[in-house]
């Protein structure tokens, strides 16, 4: 899928044709140079001088699937009343880059001509006013356009905007319903489609079993060869690995046929299957598909979206579950894992394939799964919950560590981390906000990117950081609850 962003530069006729030629040439140069350092191409579209030029480019931006967002900048003063109709109708993500072509004020050269050409300092303020007046969700990034910090932030915003495009296109394939009686994995699928664009629908496990029966031995041979190229085999149960390959091929075929990017299943509904998909789900996640256990379609879709927002469109983001704590003073950590399904994009080393008995659910045979330790480093966990009438995205900063214990008898992949601001305060904040036990854990999607994504999707955003206190968070949630009730 081709993805790009459009660069629209504001000006007006007041300065004469010579100035407009310079503005256009500079805008082209900036788009070309920025395209070389940003994760997606930035295409120069127009130096806008009239209402019609702006509404025309907005109509095209709204219509073109490859356009994932619009970046505006006002090189000169660009009166904002001519932007009203276009910006009101814009339905793609919008970033206002407040920058300047020149880095320095040229001491000898500066005269009134220079001043008339280089007016971003007040042009961008006029442009900012109309964004605020329209209450239009937008990202404002200020800084010199050749500065690496600006590139990083523009690039991150682009990735968040790609997350919006992926969300609006999201289809989730559900095998079975949610785990019985569980609350947080439930939610309003109609609201999710209205708000986020997700099409969440169910397919019978029996249809999956039927699909599995059409998978050929040579197809399984090919996928097992992929497994053994990427992972070490630490089991002599080749049949279990082959069974997982059969499951993976069938799930992938069904998803691709329906254009689904994410799926969920539940150990309570495996009728006709010998094993819960473990290695199968893990390898599908490595390919960029989203997954949620126990029918958790929200975390499944979010996993696919965060993966797409990560490095090279398939980053280090994964379905995760808070499992158990280490509460020794000075060594307070969460241990995260799942029954089987942890994405190998989190692995510190080369994962190994193991088979073990799985007591939970209807597993006739021991399922094969990848076992590994997660990487150390700063990361975050994110949880999207349904508050009734609205969605809330909770993000918590965490610090992942090499697991402090070898845990030789733990038969699943594991990640160990310390939640911010510290484990117990972090847990208090998370629980107060209503965050789920299922999350998306990401090493390469930042909280700023998720804040941008939430703003673009019109979803409540709560961020638990090293500076969060339970008291301040309680106040914040109370105020946000009122605001979001008013907005509904
Ligand atoms: Mn779970």
XYZ file of C-alpha atoms and ligand atoms in Angstrom:
489
model
C 0.000 0.000 0.000
C 1.456 3.320 -1.126
C 1.444 5.934 1.652
C 2.457 9.577 1.421
C 1.867 12.985 2.994
C 1.082 16.286 1.297
C 2.796 19.618 1.856
C 0.552 22.671 1.478
C 2.182 26.067 1.868
C 0.233 29.212 2.666
C 0.820 32.568 0.991
C -1.172 35.350 -0.745
C -0.920 37.648 -3.801
C 0.107 40.750 -1.816
C 3.857 40.292 -2.291
C 3.881 40.017 -6.087
C 4.733 37.126 -8.429
C 8.491 37.105 -7.730
C 7.996 36.308 -4.071
C 5.506 33.548 -4.931
C 8.034 31.907 -7.255
C 10.621 31.899 -4.475
C 8.091 30.492 -1.977
C 7.124 27.703 -4.345
C 10.741 26.802 -5.172
C 11.665 26.695 -1.499
C 8.594 24.606 -0.642
C 9.536 22.100 -3.368
C 13.106 21.970 -2.083
C 11.928 21.439 1.509
C 9.514 18.639 0.537
C 12.223 16.896 -1.493
C 14.843 17.158 1.261
C 12.428 16.174 4.020
C 11.289 13.153 1.989
C 14.845 11.816 2.215
C 14.843 11.826 6.028
C 11.203 11.120 6.907
C 9.654 7.631 7.014
C 7.140 8.507 4.263
C 7.370 10.779 1.204
C 6.276 14.405 1.598
C 4.765 15.623 -1.669
C 4.641 19.351 -2.379
C 1.111 20.170 -3.620
C 0.427 23.888 -3.785
C 1.342 27.358 -2.628
C -2.156 28.387 -1.601
C -3.313 31.918 -2.276
C -7.085 31.483 -2.588
C -9.988 29.751 -0.890
C -10.472 27.594 -3.996
C -6.882 26.364 -4.115
C -7.251 25.211 -0.519
C -10.682 23.556 -0.882
C -9.456 21.847 -4.079
C -6.392 20.333 -2.435
C -8.458 19.258 0.594
C -11.051 17.531 -1.606
C -8.255 15.625 -3.314
C -6.546 14.781 0.003
C -9.792 13.426 1.421
C -10.369 11.314 -1.678
C -6.885 9.856 -2.260
C -6.245 6.714 -0.204
C -2.465 7.148 -0.434
C -2.647 10.572 1.238
C -2.334 9.817 4.971
C -2.195 13.419 6.116
C -1.535 17.046 5.269
C 1.337 19.180 6.573
C 0.818 22.939 6.298
C 3.220 25.849 6.731
C 2.908 29.568 6.077
C 6.118 30.896 4.521
C 4.514 34.337 4.255
C 1.397 35.722 5.872
C -1.624 33.761 4.548
C -4.930 35.271 5.668
C -6.847 32.483 7.369
C -10.416 33.207 6.337
C -9.543 31.627 3.007
C -8.538 28.457 4.900
C -11.856 28.042 6.740
C -13.776 26.001 4.163
C -10.870 23.718 3.372
C -9.819 23.038 6.944
C -13.435 22.496 8.037
C -13.819 19.779 5.399
C -10.398 18.166 5.838
C -10.863 14.610 7.117
C -7.233 13.519 6.992
C -4.755 14.073 9.845
C -3.340 17.592 9.920
C 0.050 18.781 11.148
C 0.996 22.438 11.272
C 4.759 22.732 10.846
C 5.784 26.096 12.260
C 9.188 26.556 10.695
C 11.266 28.998 8.663
C 13.293 28.507 5.477
C 16.345 30.288 6.854
C 17.949 29.304 10.119
C 19.634 32.600 10.946
C 18.610 36.230 10.739
C 21.182 37.498 8.166
C 22.752 40.524 9.745
C 23.960 42.311 6.573
C 21.216 41.195 4.198
C 18.178 41.835 6.258
C 16.000 44.566 4.791
C 12.284 45.058 4.141
C 12.283 42.666 1.143
C 13.719 39.932 3.338
C 11.128 40.716 5.989
C 8.270 40.484 3.482
C 9.455 37.135 2.161
C 10.250 35.442 5.490
C 7.157 35.971 7.615
C 6.505 32.535 9.078
C 6.797 33.939 12.592
C 3.538 35.804 12.140
C 2.126 33.788 9.212
C 2.090 30.648 11.327
C 0.316 32.508 14.137
C -2.520 33.569 11.816
C -2.668 29.935 10.647
C -2.677 28.678 14.232
C -5.562 30.939 15.182
C -7.919 29.467 12.621
C -7.008 25.919 13.697
C -7.890 26.834 17.270
C -11.022 28.763 16.226
C -12.269 25.751 14.231
C -11.472 23.412 17.168
C -9.774 21.286 14.544
C -7.638 18.443 15.927
C -4.077 19.108 14.794
C -0.464 18.597 15.702
C 1.745 21.664 15.976
C 5.485 21.096 15.539
C 7.785 24.109 15.779
C 11.474 24.178 14.872
C 13.995 24.570 12.069
C 13.033 22.229 9.223
C 16.550 20.805 8.819
C 16.903 20.009 12.519
C 17.023 16.273 13.345
C 14.708 16.745 16.337
C 12.088 18.201 13.973
C 12.583 15.258 11.588
C 12.056 12.815 14.436
C 8.841 14.494 15.568
C 7.477 14.913 12.055
C 8.325 11.282 11.342
C 6.626 10.114 14.520
C 3.540 12.134 13.660
C 3.510 10.556 10.192
C 3.634 7.112 11.799
C 0.732 8.018 14.085
C -1.208 9.223 11.032
C -0.468 5.907 9.323
C -1.940 4.333 12.474
C -5.098 6.320 11.745
C -5.207 5.014 8.147
C -4.665 1.445 9.367
C -7.372 1.888 12.013
C -9.913 3.170 9.472
C -9.185 0.097 7.346
C -9.120 -2.403 10.223
C -10.958 -5.702 9.951
C -10.767 -8.152 12.833
C -11.563 -11.852 12.451
C -12.955 -13.376 15.631
C -12.944 -17.135 16.216
C -15.333 -17.670 19.091
C -16.611 -15.063 21.517
C -14.940 -13.404 24.509
C -13.931 -15.573 27.431
C -17.056 -16.184 29.493
C -17.865 -13.543 32.163
C -14.835 -11.324 31.414
C -15.748 -7.608 31.389
C -12.781 -5.627 30.121
C -12.446 -7.542 26.847
C -16.062 -6.698 25.980
C -17.055 -3.493 24.252
C -19.349 -1.776 21.809
C -18.328 -2.993 18.349
C -20.733 -0.603 16.657
C -19.184 2.359 18.494
C -15.705 1.049 17.647
C -16.633 1.024 13.967
C -18.171 4.510 14.070
C -15.239 5.962 15.985
C -12.232 3.945 14.850
C -13.373 2.353 11.603
C -12.937 -1.226 12.854
C -15.024 -3.972 11.275
C -15.147 -6.690 13.926
C -16.923 -9.887 12.903
C -17.020 -13.548 13.801
C -16.170 -16.735 11.927
C -16.888 -20.246 13.143
C -14.071 -22.363 14.578
C -15.569 -25.159 12.435
C -14.798 -23.139 9.307
C -11.215 -22.770 10.480
C -10.946 -26.533 11.060
C -12.350 -27.114 7.563
C -9.716 -24.729 6.163
C -6.989 -26.522 8.155
C -7.978 -29.778 6.510
C -7.244 -28.337 3.064
C -3.638 -27.387 3.967
C -1.168 -29.634 2.123
C 1.929 -31.361 3.509
C 4.167 -29.403 1.129
C 2.692 -26.095 2.347
C 3.460 -27.225 5.893
C 7.026 -28.210 4.856
C 7.610 -24.701 3.501
C 6.360 -22.945 6.640
C 8.277 -25.292 8.963
C 11.405 -24.391 6.964
C 10.660 -20.714 7.724
C 10.271 -21.539 11.425
C 13.557 -23.422 11.600
C 15.375 -20.625 9.739
C 14.223 -18.062 12.321
C 14.028 -20.124 15.526
C 15.890 -22.922 17.295
C 13.979 -26.170 17.683
C 14.107 -27.418 21.290
C 11.590 -30.239 21.046
C 11.482 -33.589 19.302
C 7.742 -33.267 18.839
C 7.820 -32.406 15.139
C 4.129 -33.239 14.797
C 3.183 -30.389 17.164
C 5.206 -27.904 15.103
C 3.597 -29.174 11.907
C 0.167 -28.863 13.486
C 0.889 -25.225 14.378
C 1.999 -24.593 10.779
C -1.297 -26.071 9.575
C -3.186 -23.736 11.914
C -1.164 -20.707 10.830
C -1.658 -21.334 7.117
C -5.413 -21.777 7.567
C -5.840 -18.679 9.777
C -3.739 -16.565 7.409
C -5.685 -17.737 4.360
C -9.006 -16.900 5.977
C -7.767 -13.488 7.131
C -6.240 -12.602 3.751
C -9.401 -13.670 1.937
C -11.406 -11.227 4.080
C -8.731 -8.494 4.203
C -8.402 -8.881 7.979
C -5.277 -7.563 9.722
C -6.057 -8.943 13.163
C -7.731 -11.906 14.828
C -8.808 -13.248 18.183
C -9.653 -16.685 19.517
C -10.331 -18.280 22.877
C -9.153 -21.404 24.623
C -12.799 -22.010 25.564
C -13.712 -22.613 21.949
C -11.254 -24.862 20.129
C -13.815 -27.403 19.006
C -12.258 -29.708 16.424
C -8.705 -28.445 17.025
C -5.993 -30.420 18.829
C -4.039 -27.400 20.109
C -4.541 -23.738 20.884
C -2.563 -21.861 18.211
C 0.676 -20.814 19.936
C 3.616 -20.775 17.552
C 1.011 -20.126 14.821
C -0.272 -16.948 16.491
C 3.260 -15.854 17.398
C 4.514 -16.165 13.836
C 1.428 -14.393 12.462
C 2.152 -11.510 14.860
C 5.755 -11.438 13.626
C 4.314 -10.936 10.135
C 2.395 -7.875 11.402
C -1.043 -9.316 12.165
C -2.745 -8.286 15.387
C -3.808 -10.859 17.954
C -5.809 -10.834 21.177
C -6.353 -13.810 23.462
C -9.686 -14.740 25.044
C -11.648 -12.989 22.322
C -10.057 -9.622 23.068
C -10.699 -7.922 19.709
C -9.766 -4.453 21.036
C -6.218 -5.450 21.980
C -5.936 -7.432 18.736
C -6.751 -4.419 16.569
C -4.535 -2.160 18.691
C -1.629 -4.610 18.325
C -1.931 -4.451 14.534
C -2.172 -0.639 14.629
C 0.863 -0.185 16.892
C 2.856 -2.630 14.795
C 2.018 -0.577 11.691
C 3.044 2.619 13.528
C 6.427 1.103 14.425
C 9.697 0.859 12.521
C 9.326 -0.040 8.839
C 5.588 -0.516 9.246
C 6.014 -3.631 11.411
C 7.685 -2.661 14.659
C 8.367 -4.145 18.083
C 4.830 -4.090 19.493
C 3.000 -7.088 20.910
C -0.020 -8.411 22.696
C 0.932 -8.676 26.385
C -0.595 -9.602 29.713
C 0.411 -8.577 33.218
C 0.839 -11.937 34.890
C 2.551 -11.734 38.244
C 4.679 -9.399 40.419
C 8.080 -9.536 42.105
C 7.512 -7.377 45.204
C 10.926 -7.502 46.846
C 11.974 -4.016 47.939
C 14.305 -2.468 45.383
C 13.465 -5.201 42.868
C 9.831 -4.462 42.112
C 8.905 -5.801 38.705
C 5.954 -7.049 36.678
C 6.313 -10.303 34.813
C 4.400 -10.206 31.555
C 3.619 -13.198 29.380
C 0.645 -15.073 27.987
C -0.428 -18.669 27.852
C 1.443 -18.989 24.552
C 1.028 -15.962 22.353
C 3.882 -13.477 22.802
C 5.224 -11.903 19.602
C 8.919 -12.654 18.879
C 9.447 -8.998 17.859
C 10.074 -8.451 21.599
C 12.796 -11.114 21.849
C 16.262 -10.252 23.145
C 17.792 -13.320 21.497
C 16.841 -16.113 19.140
C 13.552 -17.692 20.280
C 13.269 -21.418 20.645
C 10.373 -23.685 19.804
C 9.249 -25.850 22.716
C 6.256 -28.079 23.391
C 4.647 -28.313 26.817
C 1.393 -29.429 28.304
C -1.232 -26.655 28.519
C -3.783 -27.342 31.219
C -6.134 -24.458 30.452
C -8.678 -25.038 27.696
C -9.403 -27.942 25.415
C -5.929 -28.938 24.233
C -5.840 -32.584 23.233
C -2.098 -32.296 22.468
C 0.820 -30.251 23.822
C 0.985 -27.015 21.822
C 4.246 -25.787 20.304
C 5.210 -22.257 21.233
C 8.173 -19.851 21.036
C 9.994 -19.277 24.314
C 12.311 -16.286 24.825
C 13.197 -13.357 27.075
C 12.095 -9.818 26.179
C 14.547 -7.028 25.451
C 15.668 -4.499 28.041
C 14.955 -0.813 27.463
C 12.311 1.913 27.723
C 8.890 0.896 26.437
C 5.201 1.464 27.089
C 2.030 -0.507 27.600
C -1.280 0.656 26.129
C -4.832 -0.421 26.866
C -8.005 0.686 25.089
C -11.083 0.301 27.277
C -14.770 0.915 26.675
C -16.064 3.355 29.310
C -19.649 3.179 28.052
C -20.321 5.973 25.581
C -16.645 6.477 24.846
C -13.271 4.780 24.552
C -10.300 5.544 26.788
C -6.703 4.853 25.772
C -4.440 4.391 28.790
C -0.689 4.479 28.223
C 1.927 3.770 30.864
C 5.664 4.299 30.514
C 7.678 1.267 31.586
C 11.317 0.238 31.794
C 11.947 -3.307 30.593
C 14.827 -5.227 32.136
C 16.516 -8.509 31.452
C 14.435 -10.886 33.607
C 16.182 -11.041 36.986
C 15.429 -14.773 37.314
C 16.092 -17.517 34.758
C 12.723 -19.217 35.491
C 13.785 -22.466 33.777
C 10.412 -24.146 34.231
C 8.321 -21.300 32.846
C 7.216 -22.683 29.472
C 6.370 -19.349 27.816
C 8.046 -16.195 26.516
C 8.445 -13.597 29.250
C 9.087 -9.863 29.574
C 9.972 -8.141 32.849
C 9.485 -4.443 33.514
C 9.053 -1.714 36.072
C 5.987 0.453 35.603
C 6.276 4.218 36.110
C 6.430 6.026 38.447
C 7.235 2.881 40.467
C 5.637 -0.545 40.503
C 3.055 -0.105 43.243
C 2.154 3.529 42.467
C 2.016 2.580 38.805
C -0.342 -0.296 39.577
C -2.536 2.008 41.661
C -2.721 4.502 38.787
C -3.395 1.812 36.192
C -6.167 0.237 38.249
C -7.691 3.633 39.071
C -7.862 4.439 35.353
C -9.430 1.036 34.592
C -6.605 -0.341 32.441
C -6.969 -3.968 31.325
C -4.782 -6.973 32.124
C -4.232 -7.250 28.351
C -2.107 -4.532 26.752
C -0.048 -3.767 23.723
C 3.576 -3.510 24.811
C 5.739 -1.437 22.476
C 9.409 -0.567 22.326
C 9.195 1.712 19.297
C 5.849 3.510 19.522
C 6.125 6.517 21.844
C 3.497 7.993 24.146
C 3.554 11.159 22.026
C 2.628 9.070 18.975
C -0.274 7.473 20.848
C -1.408 10.861 22.140
C -1.418 12.068 18.504
C -3.306 8.956 17.395
C -5.906 9.386 20.154
C -6.404 13.062 19.233
C -6.886 12.147 15.582
C -9.344 9.352 16.485
C -11.151 11.516 19.064
C -10.466 9.062 21.888
C -9.750 9.966 25.525
C -6.042 9.707 26.349
C -4.550 9.028 29.788
C -0.773 8.887 30.213
C 0.884 7.495 33.347
C 4.477 8.738 33.539
C 7.352 8.994 36.014
C 5.730 12.196 37.295
C 2.162 10.892 37.764
C 0.672 10.871 41.247
C -2.510 8.965 42.146
C -4.031 12.197 43.505
C -3.471 14.183 40.311
C -4.641 11.256 38.202
C -7.875 10.961 40.164
C -8.612 14.653 39.539
C -7.696 14.300 35.853
C -10.058 11.338 35.402
C -12.885 13.149 37.154
C -12.531 16.216 34.912
C -12.122 14.146 31.748
C -15.206 12.139 32.606
C -17.244 15.358 32.638
C -15.668 16.654 29.421
C -16.254 13.420 27.539
C -19.860 13.221 28.719
C -20.363 16.763 27.369
C -18.724 15.802 24.077
C -20.893 12.717 23.603
Mn -5.140 -13.298 28.525
